[in-house]
Amino acid sequence: MPKQTPYPNALAPITLGSVTIRNRFMMGSMHTRLEAMDHPTERQAAFYAERARGDVGLIVTGGYSPSENGLIEEGGPLFNSVSQLPEHQKIVQAVHDEGGKIFLQILHSGRYAKDDNIVGFSDIRSPINPRTPRVLSGQEIEQIIEDFVECADLAQQAGYDGVEIMGSEGYLLCQAVVERTNNRTDEWGGSFEKRIRFPLEIVRRVRQRAGSGLGIMYRISALDLVDQGATGDETVRFAQALEEAGVDVLNTGIGWHEARVPTIAYMVPRGGFQFAIANIKKNVGIPVIASNRINTPDVAEELIASGAADMVSMARPMLADPYFVKKMIEGRKNEINVCIGCNQACLDYIFSFKVTTCLVNPRACREFDYKTEPAQTQKRIAVVGSGPAGLAAAVNAAERGHNVTLFEAATELGGQMNLAKKVPDKTEFYELIRYFSSQLEKNHVKVKLNTLATLENLQEGGFEDVILAPGIVPRIPDIPGIDHPCVVSYVDVLQGRAKVGQQVAILGAGGIGFDTAMLLIHGKGDSAPDTAEFLHKWGVDLSLKEPGGLSPEGPQFPEPSHQITLFQRKPSRMGKTLGMSTGWALRLELEYSGVAFEPGVSYRKIDDEGLHYTQNGVDKTLAIDTIVLCTGQEPMRGLYDELQRAEIKAHLIGGAKEAAELDALRAIDEGTQVALAI
Ligand code: NAP
Ligand code: SF4
C-alpha cells in the first residue's frame, strides 16, 4: 500500500478465516451468462483475470447451483461433478496468476427458478414468477444440504480459496428463513430456530467436510424489504448463529428481488443501506462486507473507516472499470470509470437473456471481442460532437494512437448527458462526463469547444477520417396549435429555461417523458438522492424493528410540485420501454406522486382551452398551463451528406445515424466500435 494514500482503510489487507486478501475490495457475484457463449471457460477466465489484474482483492464467481433443481434457468450454471473440475481450475489459476483470490458462489434459486422444475420450502408463488413451486420433502431438503457440501468440496478441489453460500435476495435459503415463504410444520418450519436450521446445517456440514482450509462466506439478507420478512433482531440472531456454525465472513444483501423498494439502481443513494449493515457488524465478531450502491473510492473508505463494515462488495463497478482498485492505489482516482447505476447493460441484459456488459464500458464481458490494439496506420481523425458516442469514439481512437480532434458546438462536453445529469437522482452522469474528460486529456485529444464543425474547417484540418456524432434534435409533432405559447420542449424544462405552470401535460412517455415528470414532481433538478429522504419515501423502517424492514405507514411520497398527466398514443402500458430493472420503480414513484397516465390517445389540437385529444373514441379536453413535448428525436445528418458529396470518409454514429431508441448504451458502444475499426 502506498504510504500516503487517502484510502488507508480500504487498501489495508484483511484475513478472512485462513485467507488473506490484499485489500478490502471484493468483486461481488454477478450472473454474466458468459457460460452460454463459445469458449465459456476462456471467456470467464479472461473476464475474472482482468479484474484481478486490476488489483481487486477478492472475486466471487457468478452463482453455481449445487443441483439440477436449484438452477436459475434451463442450462444455467451448475457445479455438481468432478468432470467440471478442469474448467474451474483454469478460472481459479487465471485469477491466482494475477495475485487475486477467488470464491465460488453456491446458489439455489428455489422459487425464483425460471423453468418448470421449480421447488420451494412451501408452495407459495413469488409475485415476480408465474410458476408455483413444488414443496420440497424433508428428504429432499437433506439432499440439498448434501448437494451444497459436495459443491463446496468440488470448489475446494478446483483450488477456490473459499465459497460464498448465497442466502440473500430471496433465493432458497432466504425462503427457508422467513414466514413469508415458509409455512412448514415439520422440523424445517414454525419457530425462528427451525426456519434458520437449513442454512445453518449447510454451513456446519460444509465446515465439517472442508476443515479450516476453505473460506466460508455467507451472504445474509441485511434487510428483506418484503412483508413478513425478518426483523433486525432476527437478522442479528441469525448472523450470530452463522458465526457460531463456522462462517468466516458475512457478506450482505439488501432486498429480495421481489421487493418494491429500489435497492441498487441510480435512485438509491450511494451507501444508502449502511444502517442495516452496521447493525450486523456491531453484533458479530467476524468481518462484515457492505454492498449495494458503493461505486467510488470515497464511499468505500468512509464505510470502512466509520466501522460500518470491514470490506466492500462492488459487482457492477467492476464491470464499469476492472482497474478501479489499481487506479486508487496509483493515485489516479480521476480516471476511474464509475458505475452510474443504470442497470441497462448488466441486469436488464440478464433479464432479457443476453450476455451482460456495461453501458460505460462496452468491453466488459467482451474481453475477447473488443481488443484495443495500436492502429496500424496513425491517422488524423476529426470527431464531431461530444455526446456519449463522440466521446467514446474520440477516446478510443486516441488510445490506439490516432491524432484526434474533437469538435463541439456547445460550451461544454457531454451532449445529451448534460440533460440527463439534470434529472433528479441521475447526477451519476456527472461522473461519466468527468471520466471521459480525464481520458481526453490523458490521450491528448485536441478539444475544440464552441466550434461548429463545417465542411470547410474539416477540409482545412486535413482529416483523413471524420467520425460524425452530432446527435439529435427534439421531434416537434404535427399537432394543430403546436406553436401555442403553453408548449415547451423537454430540453427547456430540463435546462430550467421554461416556466412550467401547475397543471402539466407531458406528451410522450418514453424515458425522457418519465424523467421530465420526475423533475417536475421533485420541483428541482440536478439533485443527488438523499439517504434520509429516500428511505422515508420508500417506507423503509430505520428502527429495524418491523418485519422485512418496512415501516407500517408504507411509502410516504411528498406532495408533488405540479399536477401532471402523462400521455402516449400507444394503448400499451405506460413505461413499457423503460429498463426492466428500473422502470417499475419510476412508474411506482410517479403513481405515488399522483401522476395520471393516459395511454391510447390521439392528439386533436392545442388552444387556449388546453389539450384536446380522443381516447377510446371519446373526445376530451384537459385544461393545462403547460404542455411539455417529450415526443422523441430526429437525427441531425446535414454535415454527413455534405461530407459524402465532398468524398470525405465519414462514419455516422449515435443519434445522428438512428435517433429511434438511442440511449447512452448504444451511443457509447457505437463510438467504441467505430474507433476500434479505424
Ligand atoms: P422514446 O422512448 O422514443 O419516446 C418517445 C415518446 O414520444 C413515445 O412515448 C412515443 O409514444 C411518443 N412519440 C413519438 N413520436 C411521436 C409523434 N410524432 N407525436 C406524438 N408522440 C410521439 O424517446 P425519448 O423518451 O425521447 O428517449 C430517447 C431515448 O433515451 C430512448 O431510447 C430512451 O430509452 C432513452 N432514455 C432512457 C431512459 C431510462 O430511464 N432508461 C431515460 C431517458 C431516456 P407514442 O408514439 O405512443 O405516443
Ligand atoms: Fe453500472 Fe450501468 Fe454498467 Fe450496469 S450497465 S455496470 S449499472 S454503469
XYZ file of C-alpha atoms in Angstrom, residues 477-480 507-508 566-571 598-606 610-622:
34
model
C -45.067 16.520 -33.576
C -47.520 17.667 -36.168
C -50.427 18.723 -33.918
C -52.589 21.786 -34.725
C -46.772 14.267 -24.423
C -44.676 11.137 -24.916
C -48.565 11.746 -18.974
C -49.857 10.881 -22.472
C -48.913 8.399 -25.160
C -50.597 7.293 -28.365
C -49.870 3.602 -27.936
C -52.560 1.733 -25.993
C -53.359 8.435 -20.326
C -52.395 5.804 -22.934
C -54.062 5.180 -26.280
C -54.793 8.801 -27.159
C -54.768 10.740 -30.410
C -53.996 14.440 -30.172
C -56.544 16.711 -31.914
C -55.320 20.229 -31.153
C -53.867 22.623 -28.602
C -55.950 23.214 -23.255
C -55.125 19.891 -24.858
C -57.856 18.314 -26.992
C -57.496 14.588 -27.524
C -59.502 11.478 -28.260
C -59.363 8.327 -26.177
C -61.413 5.177 -26.768
C -63.491 7.099 -29.312
C -64.368 9.838 -26.801
C -63.278 13.444 -27.395
C -61.787 15.017 -24.283
C -60.200 18.330 -23.289
C -57.723 18.779 -20.469
